[in-house]
Amino acid sequence: MVVGDISTGTEVLVIGAGPGGYVAAIRAAQKGLDTTLVEKDAYGGTCLNHGCIPSKAYITGANLAYDAGNAEEMGIHADPAVDMAAMREWKDGVVDQLTGGVEKLCKANGVNLVKGTASFKDESSVRVAHGGEGQGSETIEFEHCIIATGSRPMQIPGFEFADDEVLSSRDALGLEYVPNRLVVVGAGYIGMELSTVFAKLGADVTVVEMLDDVLPGYEDDVARVVKKRAESLGIDFHFGEGASGWEDNGDAITVTTETEDGEESSYVADDVLVAVGRSPVTDTLGLENAGLETDERGFIETDEQARTAVEGIFAVGDVAGEPMLAHKGSTEGIVAAEVIAGEPAALDYQAIPAAVFTDPEIGTVGMTEAEAEEMGFTPVVGQFPFNASGRAMTTGHTDGFVRIVADEESGFVLGGQIVGPEASELVAEVALAIEMGATLEDLAATVHTHPTLAESVMEAAENAMGQAIHTLNR
Amino acid sequence: MVVGDISTGTEVLVIGAGPGGYVAAIRAAQKGLDTTLVEKDAYGGTCLNHGCIPSKAYITGANLAYDAGNAEEMGIHADPAVDMAAMREWKDGVVDQLTGGVEKLCKANGVNLVKGTASFKDESSVRVAHGGEGQGSETIEFEHCIIATGSRPMQIPGFEFADDEVLSSRDALGLEYVPNRLVVVGAGYIGMELSTVFAKLGADVTVVEMLDDVLPGYEDDVARVVKKRAESLGIDFHFGEGASGWEDNGDAITVTTETEDGEESSYVADDVLVAVGRSPVTDTLGLENAGLETDERGFIETDEQARTAVEGIFAVGDVAGEPMLAHKGSTEGIVAAEVIAGEPAALDYQAIPAAVFTDPEIGTVGMTEAEAEEMGFTPVVGQFPFNASGRAMTTGHTDGFVRIVADEESGFVLGGQIVGPEASELVAEVALAIEMGATLEDLAATVHTHPTLAESVMEAAENAMGQAIHTLNR
Amino acid sequence: PAESSAKGGRVFAAPSARRLARELGVDIATVEGSGPSGRVTDADVRQAAEAGEAGGETAE
Ligand SMILES: Cc1cc2nc3c(=O)[nH]c(=O)nc-3n(C[C@H](O)[C@H](O)[C@H](O)COP(=O)(O)OP(=O)(O)OC[C@H]3O[C@@H](n4cnc5c(N)ncnc54)[C@H](O)[C@@H]3O)c2cc1C
Ligand SMILES: Cc1cc2nc3c(=O)[nH]c(=O)nc-3n(C[C@H](O)[C@H](O)[C@H](O)COP(=O)(O)OP(=O)(O)OC[C@H]3O[C@@H](n4cnc5c(N)ncnc54)[C@H](O)[C@@H]3O)c2cc1C
């Protein structure tokens, strides 16, 4: 245990052990660099501890309980009882195993692990405060630094996460009970994923959203599939309303909203989940001591090599801007590490896929039809509805479709939008197609296993070519 | 309604409306050819009516009921009751919708549909017998013919499917009850899929297999994952035993087996399912009248254009040889139709993926390590176990692994073997990689969504390159 | 220098070809592709690198 301020040096210092940071640290160590990873909290960051992993665990549990309880049509009669505390324990077990794994992988690759909170002293050293009494601090000098401090949930005026009834996504993923009535503020992907979980587990869910639709950023017809299904699960949507405050009524709370025109509404609930976005953690790092600035939203600007404006300092993951997704951070982390190791690495991917784990899932990658047009392509589009997929029918989940966007002239695949069962997995093939410079014909001529959902990708490509077998062509 | 023998002509005659035949007919019609499709039974063939689709429907139902009943660890308490007659009805509904869809698609594309049993009169005409009294027959003259009459389950001496207690796969997929005790003869993919279904639905399943392992044709470590899981579901395996006979004891039956050394065993059961393979339907077609021959197993030999030895006659699907898989048949059907239309089509795919929908699933495509060696490559292999996948852990299904086989020198991806959750879907990306001539680096550099099972494909590629993040490298 | 053949900032080449271009100091956006629909292959990149050297152009 280090007491007092001693000083050490490292070739690569990584701040933050989320999917941006720990991946960067492992790759840097693999490249033979002396690497130190500082983490103030838990290995795996937001993603493993309070984000991707716990949310997906609950989604599995909620789906299983809900599906089994609603499968009379399949001849299955069940009335599952969910013990939320036990589900949480299972989730915690999954998280522990993964975060333990991250720590082990770091060590096995030779990464030096330091527990504490780092802040810049200058452009070549940080001070690491070891949490807890008498644990002191240390100074670490670095040749290269990778900032990967991630993001935190945004608060809105009148709603403090410190209050028991006001839940951040992190709080919601730690509940030991299912609220009877839950108000969710924000219909972005986190709000929609968690609304679906709680609705399936039996909560009366009301979603309040300032904008006029769910899942901003996704095309209307994609978002509509998810919204319709959410409504059929009993989720009540109120668009064009901003949450303005809440009060405690003893037994319950009342959440007040306001439209742009000042019209008020109020909703009685047990808890309110605020999921209105996340902001980068760049305000507690002493960036100014290193000569670094952020943009007005708090992001650190980086180039194709994940370099910041300051020589030797890199930024990856949520601090480096949108999309704030785990795999974007990991990709940047790998590039930063390889660049430091002197390799010709660059963020030259053509597309970053994104998934929303609602019911049904969404998986998108590359350009939409509108984006392709904007970029100067003449897009050709093919589509295949899951209700025409034999595999989808045998799973009982037939909402949604696969859409493939390509360049008419060359046939190159430019993008894909999938909403439906396993969309998060299916998008992987489209991502590979885009990266490889595959054409519609390449997708269509690749033999796809029957009966699979992945056949729908092939069918959508064939539809774009005017030669689909299982749909009528345009 | 046609009575008596009248004569019509068609440019393309397709015999059999399974996935080989109906796909061929639709593509031929799309190419502007006057196309006639003769089917004696139900549209969609074995696959839609008695194969792929019904089996996958039951697998979904059995998985849901089983998983929900075994999820205490997740905090879900349920004791699902399965009404097999209702599950069958649901399955029938799925089948009806799909077969109705096939019929509609054929019509919409302009295919002439003829109900009846075709047999060759000579090398340019068939006689179609319309089933049922007074329906007569007709002669159809063709310029081109595509034979797609599929396959039927093999019988073994002493076991007649005509007997109630002796089930073919088709019979098993039509049961209105779950047998208390079921003996399954044959541990190939059909036997294993159905054993798993019935075991999960509560049957005591005993599998008898002449060979010494499950799933011949799959690598040992792949088959082992499925076998171990099957055993944990209570399935009792007996290898090296051939079923020699059975007798009815009134209340139950006794199935007798014999080892090579003549050692006998017997198993008491309610029903016995015989799933020992399928033979092509080529003996009832009057092939000799067209001058066509079959090999000793009954298959019709075809070339790269799906042509038989007789000018103008093509054969596709199960009649044209292994692998007897729906998507192989459809691919051949498309090629045959395009060749007839005068296009430069050919069966030039690099690999046909295959899936087994056991628990967990298997998905394979291209070469195994051993096959790559045989072909003169120096294979390099990477692997990723699903118990290290965050997504797999959140689904509660972590058995199995992804393996990627590549050529060491060039890095070209040669094959993939996946056993684990959604393996049937995940293999699609590997198939595209193989068809595109993608390298390990291409797979590794394609950004994969977190958290997904598809990340495991990327991780396996990275492992082969010696730079995996989430496993230790070799 | 050749005009960029990339439309909308897109280069149609496999990730491995793009990496090879960086390794050899070739701006892949300027490479004429010989693959299907003009996809840029490894061979195209190598050829561009050799041509660049022969022409005395210094790679970036
Ligand atoms: C509910 C929810 C669900 C999500 N689901 C998905 C999903 O399905 N897929 C997806 O791609 N993304 C998802 N995300 C987003 C994903 O979690 C983030 O994009 C990802 O975690 C960003 O990784 P990162 O490494 O940049 O930062 P983080 O994961 O936030 O990690 C940053 C780490 O830095 C540490 N740290 C911060 N400051 C300091 C300091 N000064 N000194 C030392 N350590 C410090 C923190 O303790 C933390 O461990 C989800 C997020 C939430 C909230
Ligand atoms: C239980 C089971 C599960 C299976 N699961 C899968 C799977 O998951 N994936 C997969 O790829 N494959 C699977 N298969 C195999 C798949 O069903 C076959 O490979 C596929 O059906 C072959 O297609 P086909 O068009 O060649 O023949 P078939 O589908 O057998 O169709 C042939 C058609 O021809 C008709 N016919 C025959 N003779 C005549 C005649 N003289 N005149 C008129 N019509 C005639 C028949 O009535 C039939 O409709 C499975 C098979 C079984 C039994």
mmCIF file of C-alpha atoms in Angstrom, chain A residues 124-252:
data_model
loop_
_atom_site.group_PDB
_atom_site.id
_atom_site.type_symbol
_atom_site.label_atom_id
_atom_site.label_comp_id
_atom_site.label_asym_id
_atom_site.label_seq_id
_atom_site.Cartn_x
_atom_site.Cartn_y
_atom_site.Cartn_z
ATOM 1 C CA SER A 124 3.270 14.407 -19.017
ATOM 2 C CA SER A 125 2.093 13.387 -15.581
ATOM 3 C CA VAL A 126 -0.976 12.667 -13.525
ATOM 4 C CA ARG A 127 -1.643 12.567 -9.841
ATOM 5 C CA VAL A 128 -3.500 9.477 -8.730
ATOM 6 C CA ALA A 129 -5.456 9.857 -5.515
ATOM 7 C CA HIS A 130 -5.984 6.522 -3.836
ATOM 8 C CA GLY A 131 -9.466 6.552 -2.430
ATOM 9 C CA GLY A 132 -9.979 5.981 1.259
ATOM 10 C CA GLU A 133 -8.301 7.353 4.281
ATOM 11 C CA GLY A 134 -4.543 7.284 4.616
ATOM 12 C CA GLN A 135 -4.085 5.811 1.169
ATOM 13 C CA GLY A 136 -2.379 8.906 -0.129
ATOM 14 C CA SER A 137 -1.577 9.527 -3.748
ATOM 15 C CA GLU A 138 1.110 9.033 -6.301
ATOM 16 C CA THR A 139 2.394 10.810 -9.356
ATOM 17 C CA ILE A 140 2.728 8.847 -12.540
ATOM 18 C CA GLU A 141 4.792 10.228 -15.374
ATOM 19 C CA PHE A 142 3.905 9.004 -18.811
ATOM 20 C CA GLU A 143 5.236 9.106 -22.317
ATOM 21 C CA HIS A 144 1.782 8.530 -23.764
ATOM 22 C CA CYS A 145 -1.593 8.838 -22.138
ATOM 23 C CA ILE A 146 -4.946 7.460 -23.238
ATOM 24 C CA ILE A 147 -7.934 9.179 -21.661
ATOM 25 C CA ALA A 148 -10.890 6.806 -21.355
ATOM 26 C CA THR A 149 -12.922 8.199 -18.495
ATOM 27 C CA GLY A 150 -16.260 7.558 -20.150
ATOM 28 C CA SER A 151 -19.544 9.214 -19.405
ATOM 29 C CA ARG A 152 -22.181 9.658 -16.718
ATOM 30 C CA PRO A 153 -25.959 10.012 -16.893
ATOM 31 C CA MET A 154 -27.261 13.551 -17.338
ATOM 32 C CA GLN A 155 -29.485 15.063 -14.720
ATOM 33 C CA ILE A 156 -32.325 17.435 -15.508
ATOM 34 C CA PRO A 157 -33.410 20.319 -13.321
ATOM 35 C CA GLY A 158 -35.667 19.212 -10.513
ATOM 36 C CA PHE A 159 -34.555 15.569 -10.610
ATOM 37 C CA GLU A 160 -31.633 14.620 -8.393
ATOM 38 C CA PHE A 161 -30.315 11.062 -8.599
ATOM 39 C CA ALA A 162 -29.516 11.409 -4.916
ATOM 40 C CA ASP A 163 -33.231 11.091 -4.173
ATOM 41 C CA ASP A 164 -34.453 7.521 -3.734
ATOM 42 C CA GLU A 165 -37.398 7.914 -6.074
ATOM 43 C CA VAL A 166 -35.339 9.409 -8.889
ATOM 44 C CA LEU A 167 -33.494 6.657 -10.697
ATOM 45 C CA SER A 168 -30.575 6.861 -13.067
ATOM 46 C CA SER A 169 -30.150 3.915 -15.431
ATOM 47 C CA ARG A 170 -27.577 2.657 -12.959
ATOM 48 C CA ASP A 171 -30.072 2.836 -10.093
ATOM 49 C CA ALA A 172 -32.724 1.124 -12.191
ATOM 50 C CA LEU A 173 -30.313 -1.732 -12.894
ATOM 51 C CA GLY A 174 -29.815 -2.171 -9.169
ATOM 52 C CA LEU A 175 -33.435 -2.325 -8.013
ATOM 53 C CA GLU A 176 -34.483 -5.200 -5.801
ATOM 54 C CA TYR A 177 -38.130 -4.801 -6.724
ATOM 55 C CA VAL A 178 -40.296 -4.089 -9.746
ATOM 56 C CA PRO A 179 -42.020 -0.718 -9.289
ATOM 57 C CA ASN A 180 -45.782 -0.966 -9.722
ATOM 58 C CA ARG A 181 -45.825 2.277 -11.645
ATOM 59 C CA LEU A 182 -42.759 3.710 -13.318
ATOM 60 C CA VAL A 183 -42.392 6.970 -15.185
ATOM 61 C CA VAL A 184 -39.501 6.954 -17.644
ATOM 62 C CA VAL A 185 -38.208 10.310 -18.830
ATOM 63 C CA GLY A 186 -36.602 9.914 -22.255
ATOM 64 C CA ALA A 187 -37.393 7.526 -25.110
ATOM 65 C CA GLY A 188 -33.829 7.096 -26.330
ATOM 66 C CA TYR A 189 -32.353 3.628 -26.470
ATOM 67 C CA ILE A 190 -31.611 3.343 -22.757
ATOM 68 C CA GLY A 191 -35.085 4.579 -21.822
ATOM 69 C CA MET A 192 -36.714 2.211 -24.296
ATOM 70 C CA GLU A 193 -34.674 -0.832 -23.261
ATOM 71 C CA LEU A 194 -35.450 -0.333 -19.583
ATOM 72 C CA SER A 195 -39.117 0.562 -20.169
ATOM 73 C CA THR A 196 -39.493 -2.723 -21.997
ATOM 74 C CA VAL A 197 -37.818 -4.675 -19.213
ATOM 75 C CA PHE A 198 -40.018 -3.209 -16.507
ATOM 76 C CA ALA A 199 -43.201 -3.454 -18.571
ATOM 77 C CA LYS A 200 -42.507 -7.137 -19.211
ATOM 78 C CA LEU A 201 -41.847 -7.674 -15.514
ATOM 79 C CA GLY A 202 -45.252 -6.222 -14.721
ATOM 80 C CA ALA A 203 -44.755 -2.502 -14.106
ATOM 81 C CA ASP A 204 -47.190 0.089 -15.478
ATOM 82 C CA VAL A 205 -44.778 2.155 -17.518
ATOM 83 C CA THR A 206 -45.349 5.706 -18.729
ATOM 84 C CA VAL A 207 -42.746 7.202 -21.038
ATOM 85 C CA VAL A 208 -42.424 10.959 -21.299
ATOM 86 C CA GLU A 209 -40.396 12.309 -24.197
ATOM 87 C CA MET A 210 -39.745 15.889 -25.242
ATOM 88 C CA LEU A 211 -39.416 14.996 -28.921
ATOM 89 C CA ASP A 212 -42.271 13.580 -30.920
ATOM 90 C CA ASP A 213 -41.133 9.999 -31.349
ATOM 91 C CA VAL A 214 -39.190 7.171 -29.754
ATOM 92 C CA LEU A 215 -35.557 6.481 -30.614
ATOM 93 C CA PRO A 216 -34.485 9.719 -32.249
ATOM 94 C CA GLY A 217 -31.793 9.050 -34.839
ATOM 95 C CA TYR A 218 -33.524 5.947 -36.155
ATOM 96 C CA GLU A 219 -35.708 6.051 -39.240
ATOM 97 C CA ASP A 220 -39.442 6.381 -38.701
ATOM 98 C CA ASP A 221 -40.384 2.962 -39.976
ATOM 99 C CA VAL A 222 -37.714 1.321 -37.820
ATOM 100 C CA ALA A 223 -38.737 3.180 -34.670
ATOM 101 C CA ARG A 224 -42.400 2.517 -35.385
ATOM 102 C CA VAL A 225 -41.968 -1.253 -35.097
ATOM 103 C CA VAL A 226 -40.500 -0.884 -31.623
ATOM 104 C CA LYS A 227 -43.044 1.681 -30.539
ATOM 105 C CA LYS A 228 -46.002 -0.419 -31.656
ATOM 106 C CA ARG A 229 -44.693 -3.397 -29.785
ATOM 107 C CA ALA A 230 -44.007 -1.288 -26.689
ATOM 108 C CA GLU A 231 -47.574 -0.025 -26.816
ATOM 109 C CA SER A 232 -48.843 -3.577 -27.060
ATOM 110 C CA LEU A 233 -46.874 -4.299 -23.883
ATOM 111 C CA GLY A 234 -48.906 -1.568 -22.251
ATOM 112 C CA ILE A 235 -46.322 1.195 -22.293
ATOM 113 C CA ASP A 236 -48.010 4.574 -22.374
ATOM 114 C CA PHE A 237 -46.219 7.247 -24.420
ATOM 115 C CA HIS A 238 -46.465 10.994 -24.027
ATOM 116 C CA PHE A 239 -44.522 12.918 -26.628
ATOM 117 C CA GLY A 240 -43.775 16.615 -26.744
ATOM 118 C CA GLU A 241 -43.627 16.761 -22.958
ATOM 119 C CA GLY A 242 -40.609 17.640 -20.866
ATOM 120 C CA ALA A 243 -40.399 16.507 -17.254
ATOM 121 C CA SER A 244 -40.476 19.637 -15.112
ATOM 122 C CA GLY A 245 -40.557 18.329 -11.564
ATOM 123 C CA TRP A 246 -41.844 15.768 -9.117
ATOM 124 C CA GLU A 247 -43.191 15.622 -5.634
ATOM 125 C CA ASP A 248 -43.438 13.017 -2.966
ATOM 126 C CA ASN A 249 -46.979 12.180 -1.869
ATOM 127 C CA GLY A 250 -45.966 9.781 0.827
ATOM 128 C CA ASP A 251 -47.182 6.576 -0.776
ATOM 129 C CA ALA A 252 -46.387 7.641 -4.305
#
